[in-house]
Amino acid sequence: MKNLTLAFLALCLWSCKQEQNLVGRLDLQSPLQVQSKKGAVNFPVGVHESRLTIKGSKSLVIGARINGLWQSAEIKSSSSLKPDAAGKFSIPAAKLGQAFDIAGAVASQTVQTPPQTYSKTCQVGSRPGDTTCRNVWVPESCQAITECGVNALGETICKERGETCTGGYNQQECYQESIPVYGEVLVTSHQIIKTTRISVAIREPGSAREIGTFQGEERDVKNVGGNCR
């Protein structure tokens, strides 16, 4: 697997996508209570299956499976959650409206897999099929016949002299079907895989003492090539 780039995610984590879901685990050494608009949500001590959803520059949702049930809470910050140029961020409790600080780092890595060549069933041509005919109604269309002349006073006088009509009958239309022909062809494809990782420390306000941590990642896989030509 060829490594294309290894760079800090920095601002792109919050700006390149409208919503980003990072799946991982929430490891709590102390109980965590998150205040949300729906009320307080409590996360007990332990290691929990978890997901961090970044919903914009000032909003994130922390969710975890507790005793088999999924519970989540949205945290809205009064200041931007965007990391700095080094991919790090730190938001105090007062900005979060919570009883804890958060600090962490984000980074992304993009790799490209080696190209693979393989056989694939594709349309390689076509052959003529049956001829199909059908009757199509041609609607009637009429147009008045107008004759004009100049009288003794030099005036142009026009009069309708009946009408001429076309259509008003069935017309047969035929076409020949085209039947696709399939065969095995060689195609080449590769994948571009982008992995975003985040590490978040949840700390007591103004302290280095950790309440817990969240470790998570999101993986985007883009298939390139492999199409029938």
PDB file of C-alpha atoms in Angstrom:
ATOM      1  CA  MET A   1       0.000   0.000   0.000  1.00  0.00           C
ATOM      2  CA  LYS A   2       1.551   3.255  -1.144  1.00  0.00           C
ATOM      3  CA  ASN A   3       1.553   6.125   1.334  1.00  0.00           C
ATOM      4  CA  LEU A   4       0.509   9.329  -0.468  1.00  0.00           C
ATOM      5  CA  THR A   5       0.261  11.845   2.368  1.00  0.00           C
ATOM      6  CA  LEU A   6       0.658  11.980   6.113  1.00  0.00           C
ATOM      7  CA  ALA A   7      -0.576  15.358   7.316  1.00  0.00           C
ATOM      8  CA  PHE A   8      -2.376  16.998  10.182  1.00  0.00           C
ATOM      9  CA  LEU A   9      -6.083  17.274   9.546  1.00  0.00           C
ATOM     10  CA  ALA A  10      -6.222  20.776  11.051  1.00  0.00           C
ATOM     11  CA  LEU A  11      -9.096  22.934   9.810  1.00  0.00           C
ATOM     12  CA  CYS A  12     -10.324  20.418   7.227  1.00  0.00           C
ATOM     13  CA  LEU A  13     -11.867  18.147   9.862  1.00  0.00           C
ATOM     14  CA  TRP A  14     -14.450  20.805  10.648  1.00  0.00           C
ATOM     15  CA  SER A  15     -14.754  22.464   7.211  1.00  0.00           C
ATOM     16  CA  CYS A  16     -14.327  19.850   4.468  1.00  0.00           C
ATOM     17  CA  LYS A  17     -17.375  17.844   5.511  1.00  0.00           C
ATOM     18  CA  GLN A  18     -20.669  18.999   6.966  1.00  0.00           C
ATOM     19  CA  GLU A  19     -20.642  16.133   9.473  1.00  0.00           C
ATOM     20  CA  GLN A  20     -17.935  13.725  10.522  1.00  0.00           C
ATOM     21  CA  ASN A  21     -18.450  10.533  12.540  1.00  0.00           C
ATOM     22  CA  LEU A  22     -15.479   9.114  14.408  1.00  0.00           C
ATOM     23  CA  VAL A  23     -16.042   5.669  15.864  1.00  0.00           C
ATOM     24  CA  GLY A  24     -14.005   4.403  18.800  1.00  0.00           C
ATOM     25  CA  ARG A  25     -14.134   3.994  22.541  1.00  0.00           C
ATOM     26  CA  LEU A  26     -14.832   6.187  25.551  1.00  0.00           C
ATOM     27  CA  ASP A  27     -12.643   5.239  28.511  1.00  0.00           C
ATOM     28  CA  LEU A  28     -13.848   6.886  31.742  1.00  0.00           C
ATOM     29  CA  GLN A  29     -11.962   6.781  35.040  1.00  0.00           C
ATOM     30  CA  SER A  30     -14.671   8.907  36.690  1.00  0.00           C
ATOM     31  CA  PRO A  31     -18.394   9.350  35.944  1.00  0.00           C
ATOM     32  CA  LEU A  32     -19.065  11.920  33.223  1.00  0.00           C
ATOM     33  CA  GLN A  33     -22.154  14.120  33.156  1.00  0.00           C
ATOM     34  CA  VAL A  34     -22.892  16.084  29.990  1.00  0.00           C
ATOM     35  CA  GLN A  35     -25.437  18.881  30.006  1.00  0.00           C
ATOM     36  CA  SER A  36     -27.496  19.103  26.808  1.00  0.00           C
ATOM     37  CA  LYS A  37     -30.685  20.878  25.776  1.00  0.00           C
ATOM     38  CA  LYS A  38     -32.563  17.658  26.602  1.00  0.00           C
ATOM     39  CA  GLY A  39     -31.131  17.538  30.104  1.00  0.00           C
ATOM     40  CA  ALA A  40     -28.207  15.875  31.825  1.00  0.00           C
ATOM     41  CA  VAL A  41     -26.794  12.669  30.304  1.00  0.00           C
ATOM     42  CA  ASN A  42     -24.666  10.446  32.547  1.00  0.00           C
ATOM     43  CA  PHE A  43     -21.874   8.174  31.349  1.00  0.00           C
ATOM     44  CA  PRO A  44     -20.576   5.727  33.999  1.00  0.00           C
ATOM     45  CA  VAL A  45     -17.030   4.627  34.695  1.00  0.00           C
ATOM     46  CA  GLY A  46     -15.737   2.028  32.251  1.00  0.00           C
ATOM     47  CA  VAL A  47     -14.769   1.469  28.633  1.00  0.00           C
ATOM     48  CA  HIS A  48     -17.687   2.005  26.251  1.00  0.00           C
ATOM     49  CA  GLU A  49     -18.279   1.618  22.537  1.00  0.00           C
ATOM     50  CA  SER A  50     -18.538   5.220  21.447  1.00  0.00           C
ATOM     51  CA  ARG A  51     -18.932   7.697  18.597  1.00  0.00           C
ATOM     52  CA  LEU A  52     -17.998  11.363  18.333  1.00  0.00           C
ATOM     53  CA  THR A  53     -19.986  13.308  15.737  1.00  0.00           C
ATOM     54  CA  ILE A  54     -18.621  16.694  14.718  1.00  0.00           C
ATOM     55  CA  LYS A  55     -21.548  18.742  13.420  1.00  0.00           C
ATOM     56  CA  GLY A  56     -19.805  22.027  12.716  1.00  0.00           C
ATOM     57  CA  SER A  57     -17.232  24.412  14.096  1.00  0.00           C
ATOM     58  CA  LYS A  58     -19.091  24.814  17.413  1.00  0.00           C
ATOM     59  CA  SER A  59     -21.039  21.598  17.943  1.00  0.00           C
ATOM     60  CA  LEU A  60     -20.264  17.960  18.637  1.00  0.00           C
ATOM     61  CA  VAL A  61     -22.232  14.955  19.864  1.00  0.00           C
ATOM     62  CA  ILE A  62     -20.759  12.336  22.165  1.00  0.00           C
ATOM     63  CA  GLY A  63     -22.528   8.986  22.191  1.00  0.00           C
ATOM     64  CA  ALA A  64     -21.851   5.647  23.876  1.00  0.00           C
ATOM     65  CA  ARG A  65     -23.468   2.255  24.401  1.00  0.00           C
ATOM     66  CA  ILE A  66     -24.309   1.906  28.087  1.00  0.00           C
ATOM     67  CA  ASN A  67     -25.698  -1.450  29.279  1.00  0.00           C
ATOM     68  CA  GLY A  68     -26.739  -2.280  25.732  1.00  0.00           C
ATOM     69  CA  LEU A  69     -28.535   1.029  25.135  1.00  0.00           C
ATOM     70  CA  TRP A  70     -27.217   3.914  23.063  1.00  0.00           C
ATOM     71  CA  GLN A  71     -27.268   7.339  24.662  1.00  0.00           C
ATOM     72  CA  SER A  72     -25.849  10.615  23.426  1.00  0.00           C
ATOM     73  CA  ALA A  73     -25.583  14.300  24.263  1.00  0.00           C
ATOM     74  CA  GLU A  74     -24.814  17.344  22.146  1.00  0.00           C
ATOM     75  CA  ILE A  75     -22.187  19.799  23.343  1.00  0.00           C
ATOM     76  CA  LYS A  76     -22.282  23.340  21.978  1.00  0.00           C
ATOM     77  CA  SER A  77     -19.300  25.585  22.434  1.00  0.00           C
ATOM     78  CA  SER A  78     -19.323  29.375  22.508  1.00  0.00           C
ATOM     79  CA  SER A  79     -15.968  29.363  20.708  1.00  0.00           C
ATOM     80  CA  SER A  80     -14.696  27.475  17.692  1.00  0.00           C
ATOM     81  CA  LEU A  81     -13.712  23.835  18.106  1.00  0.00           C
ATOM     82  CA  LYS A  82     -11.382  24.000  15.095  1.00  0.00           C
ATOM     83  CA  PRO A  83      -7.861  22.740  15.756  1.00  0.00           C
ATOM     84  CA  ASP A  84      -4.808  24.889  15.178  1.00  0.00           C
ATOM     85  CA  ALA A  85      -2.299  24.444  12.370  1.00  0.00           C
ATOM     86  CA  ALA A  86      -0.679  21.600  14.309  1.00  0.00           C
ATOM     87  CA  GLY A  87      -3.990  19.757  14.566  1.00  0.00           C
ATOM     88  CA  LYS A  88      -4.453  20.418  18.296  1.00  0.00           C
ATOM     89  CA  PHE A  89      -7.335  21.974  20.181  1.00  0.00           C
ATOM     90  CA  SER A  90      -8.219  22.878  23.778  1.00  0.00           C
ATOM     91  CA  ILE A  91     -11.591  24.180  24.986  1.00  0.00           C
ATOM     92  CA  PRO A  92     -12.175  25.175  28.631  1.00  0.00           C
ATOM     93  CA  ALA A  93     -15.309  24.242  30.571  1.00  0.00           C
ATOM     94  CA  ALA A  94     -16.639  27.805  30.501  1.00  0.00           C
ATOM     95  CA  LYS A  95     -16.682  27.809  26.685  1.00  0.00           C
ATOM     96  CA  LEU A  96     -18.344  24.392  26.576  1.00  0.00           C
ATOM     97  CA  GLY A  97     -20.957  25.144  29.204  1.00  0.00           C
ATOM     98  CA  GLN A  98     -19.893  21.912  30.937  1.00  0.00           C
ATOM     99  CA  ALA A  99     -18.138  20.825  34.112  1.00  0.00           C
ATOM    100  CA  PHE A 100     -15.046  19.643  32.229  1.00  0.00           C
ATOM    101  CA  ASP A 101     -12.363  20.830  29.799  1.00  0.00           C
ATOM    102  CA  ILE A 102     -11.472  18.996  26.600  1.00  0.00           C
ATOM    103  CA  ALA A 103      -8.149  18.896  24.764  1.00  0.00           C
ATOM    104  CA  GLY A 104      -6.967  16.766  21.919  1.00  0.00           C
ATOM    105  CA  ALA A 105      -5.462  16.345  18.493  1.00  0.00           C
ATOM    106  CA  VAL A 106      -6.608  15.230  15.064  1.00  0.00           C
ATOM    107  CA  ALA A 107      -4.633  13.903  12.122  1.00  0.00           C
ATOM    108  CA  SER A 108      -5.336  12.272   8.792  1.00  0.00           C
ATOM    109  CA  GLN A 109      -3.496   9.852   6.554  1.00  0.00           C
ATOM    110  CA  THR A 110      -4.249   9.107   2.916  1.00  0.00           C
ATOM    111  CA  VAL A 111      -2.911   6.018   1.181  1.00  0.00           C
ATOM    112  CA  GLN A 112      -3.379   4.580  -2.281  1.00  0.00           C
ATOM    113  CA  THR A 113      -3.445   0.843  -2.861  1.00  0.00           C
ATOM    114  CA  PRO A 114      -1.414  -0.665  -5.714  1.00  0.00           C
ATOM    115  CA  PRO A 115      -3.387  -0.958  -8.972  1.00  0.00           C
ATOM    116  CA  GLN A 116      -5.120  -4.283  -9.551  1.00  0.00           C
ATOM    117  CA  THR A 117      -5.970  -5.730 -12.950  1.00  0.00           C
ATOM    118  CA  TYR A 118      -8.756  -8.276 -13.190  1.00  0.00           C
ATOM    119  CA  SER A 119     -11.385  -9.676 -15.512  1.00  0.00           C
ATOM    120  CA  LYS A 120     -14.845  -8.116 -15.565  1.00  0.00           C
ATOM    121  CA  THR A 121     -18.010  -8.793 -17.584  1.00  0.00           C
ATOM    122  CA  CYS A 122     -18.718  -5.760 -19.765  1.00  0.00           C
ATOM    123  CA  GLN A 123     -20.717  -4.902 -22.858  1.00  0.00           C
ATOM    124  CA  VAL A 124     -18.334  -5.270 -25.793  1.00  0.00           C
ATOM    125  CA  GLY A 125     -20.724  -4.511 -28.615  1.00  0.00           C
ATOM    126  CA  SER A 126     -24.215  -5.131 -29.941  1.00  0.00           C
ATOM    127  CA  ARG A 127     -26.005  -7.134 -32.615  1.00  0.00           C
ATOM    128  CA  PRO A 128     -29.219  -6.457 -34.518  1.00  0.00           C
ATOM    129  CA  GLY A 129     -32.337  -7.989 -33.057  1.00  0.00           C
ATOM    130  CA  ASP A 130     -35.957  -8.285 -34.170  1.00  0.00           C
ATOM    131  CA  THR A 131     -37.727  -5.593 -36.114  1.00  0.00           C
ATOM    132  CA  THR A 132     -40.737  -4.242 -34.270  1.00  0.00           C
ATOM    133  CA  CYS A 133     -43.509  -2.207 -35.894  1.00  0.00           C
ATOM    134  CA  ARG A 134     -46.358  -0.269 -34.355  1.00  0.00           C
ATOM    135  CA  ASN A 135     -49.165   2.016 -35.493  1.00  0.00           C
ATOM    136  CA  VAL A 136     -48.800   5.626 -34.481  1.00  0.00           C
ATOM    137  CA  TRP A 137     -51.743   8.001 -34.749  1.00  0.00           C
ATOM    138  CA  VAL A 138     -50.995  11.132 -36.748  1.00  0.00           C
ATOM    139  CA  PRO A 139     -53.396  13.839 -35.528  1.00  0.00           C
ATOM    140  CA  GLU A 140     -55.324  15.835 -38.075  1.00  0.00           C
ATOM    141  CA  SER A 141     -54.151  19.367 -38.767  1.00  0.00           C
ATOM    142  CA  CYS A 142     -56.086  21.783 -41.012  1.00  0.00           C
ATOM    143  CA  GLN A 143     -55.162  25.127 -42.498  1.00  0.00           C
ATOM    144  CA  ALA A 144     -57.457  27.604 -44.231  1.00  0.00           C
ATOM    145  CA  ILE A 145     -56.877  28.399 -47.923  1.00  0.00           C
ATOM    146  CA  THR A 146     -56.937  32.142 -48.416  1.00  0.00           C
ATOM    147  CA  GLU A 147     -57.090  33.899 -51.794  1.00  0.00           C
ATOM    148  CA  CYS A 148     -56.334  37.604 -52.122  1.00  0.00           C
ATOM    149  CA  GLY A 149     -56.851  40.095 -54.916  1.00  0.00           C
ATOM    150  CA  VAL A 150     -56.995  43.840 -55.621  1.00  0.00           C
ATOM    151  CA  ASN A 151     -60.366  45.453 -56.354  1.00  0.00           C
ATOM    152  CA  ALA A 152     -61.158  48.470 -58.558  1.00  0.00           C
ATOM    153  CA  LEU A 153     -60.315  50.817 -55.701  1.00  0.00           C
ATOM    154  CA  GLY A 154     -56.857  49.356 -55.302  1.00  0.00           C
ATOM    155  CA  GLU A 155     -57.715  47.596 -52.044  1.00  0.00           C
ATOM    156  CA  THR A 156     -56.426  44.133 -51.235  1.00  0.00           C
ATOM    157  CA  ILE A 157     -59.312  41.808 -50.500  1.00  0.00           C
ATOM    158  CA  CYS A 158     -58.766  38.321 -49.061  1.00  0.00           C
ATOM    159  CA  LYS A 159     -61.319  35.535 -48.793  1.00  0.00           C
ATOM    160  CA  GLU A 160     -61.142  32.018 -47.430  1.00  0.00           C
ATOM    161  CA  ARG A 161     -61.707  29.364 -50.091  1.00  0.00           C
ATOM    162  CA  GLY A 162     -62.060  26.256 -47.929  1.00  0.00           C
ATOM    163  CA  GLU A 163     -59.242  24.462 -46.100  1.00  0.00           C
ATOM    164  CA  THR A 164     -56.601  21.820 -46.594  1.00  0.00           C
ATOM    165  CA  CYS A 165     -56.021  19.085 -44.006  1.00  0.00           C
ATOM    166  CA  THR A 166     -53.320  16.519 -43.282  1.00  0.00           C
ATOM    167  CA  GLY A 167     -53.120  13.650 -40.811  1.00  0.00           C
ATOM    168  CA  GLY A 168     -56.048  11.929 -39.228  1.00  0.00           C
ATOM    169  CA  TYR A 169     -54.731   8.446 -39.864  1.00  0.00           C
ATOM    170  CA  ASN A 170     -52.521   5.679 -38.416  1.00  0.00           C
ATOM    171  CA  GLN A 171     -48.951   5.509 -39.633  1.00  0.00           C
ATOM    172  CA  GLN A 172     -46.737   2.484 -39.197  1.00  0.00           C
ATOM    173  CA  GLU A 173     -43.341   3.033 -37.618  1.00  0.00           C
ATOM    174  CA  CYS A 174     -40.716   0.308 -37.428  1.00  0.00           C
ATOM    175  CA  TYR A 175     -37.427   0.022 -35.627  1.00  0.00           C
ATOM    176  CA  GLN A 176     -34.831  -2.665 -35.135  1.00  0.00           C
ATOM    177  CA  GLU A 177     -33.871  -3.703 -31.640  1.00  0.00           C
ATOM    178  CA  SER A 178     -30.219  -3.625 -30.611  1.00  0.00           C
ATOM    179  CA  ILE A 179     -29.122  -6.555 -28.447  1.00  0.00           C
ATOM    180  CA  PRO A 180     -26.031  -5.969 -26.259  1.00  0.00           C
ATOM    181  CA  VAL A 181     -23.174  -8.432 -26.480  1.00  0.00           C
ATOM    182  CA  TYR A 182     -21.197  -9.117 -23.291  1.00  0.00           C
ATOM    183  CA  GLY A 183     -17.700 -10.439 -22.806  1.00  0.00           C
ATOM    184  CA  GLU A 184     -14.821 -10.581 -20.369  1.00  0.00           C
ATOM    185  CA  VAL A 185     -12.433  -7.617 -20.445  1.00  0.00           C
ATOM    186  CA  LEU A 186      -9.447  -6.624 -18.323  1.00  0.00           C
ATOM    187  CA  VAL A 187      -9.915  -3.548 -16.105  1.00  0.00           C
ATOM    188  CA  THR A 188      -7.591  -1.822 -13.656  1.00  0.00           C
ATOM    189  CA  SER A 189      -8.570  -0.134 -10.399  1.00  0.00           C
ATOM    190  CA  HIS A 190      -7.167   1.083  -7.105  1.00  0.00           C
ATOM    191  CA  GLN A 191      -8.473   2.530  -3.843  1.00  0.00           C
ATOM    192  CA  ILE A 192      -7.757   5.818  -2.101  1.00  0.00           C
ATOM    193  CA  ILE A 193      -8.200   5.348   1.647  1.00  0.00           C
ATOM    194  CA  LYS A 194      -8.323   8.333   3.995  1.00  0.00           C
ATOM    195  CA  THR A 195      -8.190   7.655   7.718  1.00  0.00           C
ATOM    196  CA  THR A 196      -8.943  10.417  10.211  1.00  0.00           C
ATOM    197  CA  ARG A 197      -7.984   9.844  13.836  1.00  0.00           C
ATOM    198  CA  ILE A 198      -8.835  11.889  16.906  1.00  0.00           C
ATOM    199  CA  SER A 199      -7.684  11.715  20.504  1.00  0.00           C
ATOM    200  CA  VAL A 200      -9.600  13.685  23.142  1.00  0.00           C
ATOM    201  CA  ALA A 201      -8.784  14.099  26.824  1.00  0.00           C
ATOM    202  CA  ILE A 202     -11.662  15.014  29.151  1.00  0.00           C
ATOM    203  CA  ARG A 203     -10.297  16.819  32.171  1.00  0.00           C
ATOM    204  CA  GLU A 204     -11.440  18.452  35.369  1.00  0.00           C
ATOM    205  CA  PRO A 205     -11.788  22.229  34.889  1.00  0.00           C
ATOM    206  CA  GLY A 206      -8.418  23.994  35.008  1.00  0.00           C
ATOM    207  CA  SER A 207      -6.646  20.746  35.864  1.00  0.00           C
ATOM    208  CA  ALA A 208      -4.525  18.137  34.134  1.00  0.00           C
ATOM    209  CA  ARG A 209      -6.425  15.355  35.914  1.00  0.00           C
ATOM    210  CA  GLU A 210      -8.298  13.272  33.385  1.00  0.00           C
ATOM    211  CA  ILE A 211     -11.883  12.172  33.800  1.00  0.00           C
ATOM    212  CA  GLY A 212     -11.478  10.016  30.720  1.00  0.00           C
ATOM    213  CA  THR A 213     -10.439   9.841  27.081  1.00  0.00           C
ATOM    214  CA  PHE A 214     -11.983   9.250  23.680  1.00  0.00           C
ATOM    215  CA  GLN A 215     -10.048   7.581  20.882  1.00  0.00           C
ATOM    216  CA  GLY A 216     -11.720   7.251  17.491  1.00  0.00           C
ATOM    217  CA  GLU A 217     -11.317   7.253  13.748  1.00  0.00           C
ATOM    218  CA  GLU A 218     -13.241   7.588  10.502  1.00  0.00           C
ATOM    219  CA  ARG A 219     -12.307   5.808   7.289  1.00  0.00           C
ATOM    220  CA  ASP A 220     -13.294   6.952   3.784  1.00  0.00           C
ATOM    221  CA  VAL A 221     -12.638   4.589   0.882  1.00  0.00           C
ATOM    222  CA  LYS A 222     -12.845   5.792  -2.717  1.00  0.00           C
ATOM    223  CA  ASN A 223     -12.724   3.290  -5.575  1.00  0.00           C
ATOM    224  CA  VAL A 224     -10.969   4.611  -8.669  1.00  0.00           C
ATOM    225  CA  GLY A 225     -11.199   2.878 -12.047  1.00  0.00           C
ATOM    226  CA  GLY A 226     -12.502  -0.616 -12.650  1.00  0.00           C
ATOM    227  CA  ASN A 227     -15.215   0.604 -15.021  1.00  0.00           C
ATOM    228  CA  CYS A 228     -16.217  -0.905 -18.314  1.00  0.00           C
ATOM    229  CA  ARG A 229     -15.084   1.260 -21.185  1.00  0.00           C
TER     230      ARG A 229
END
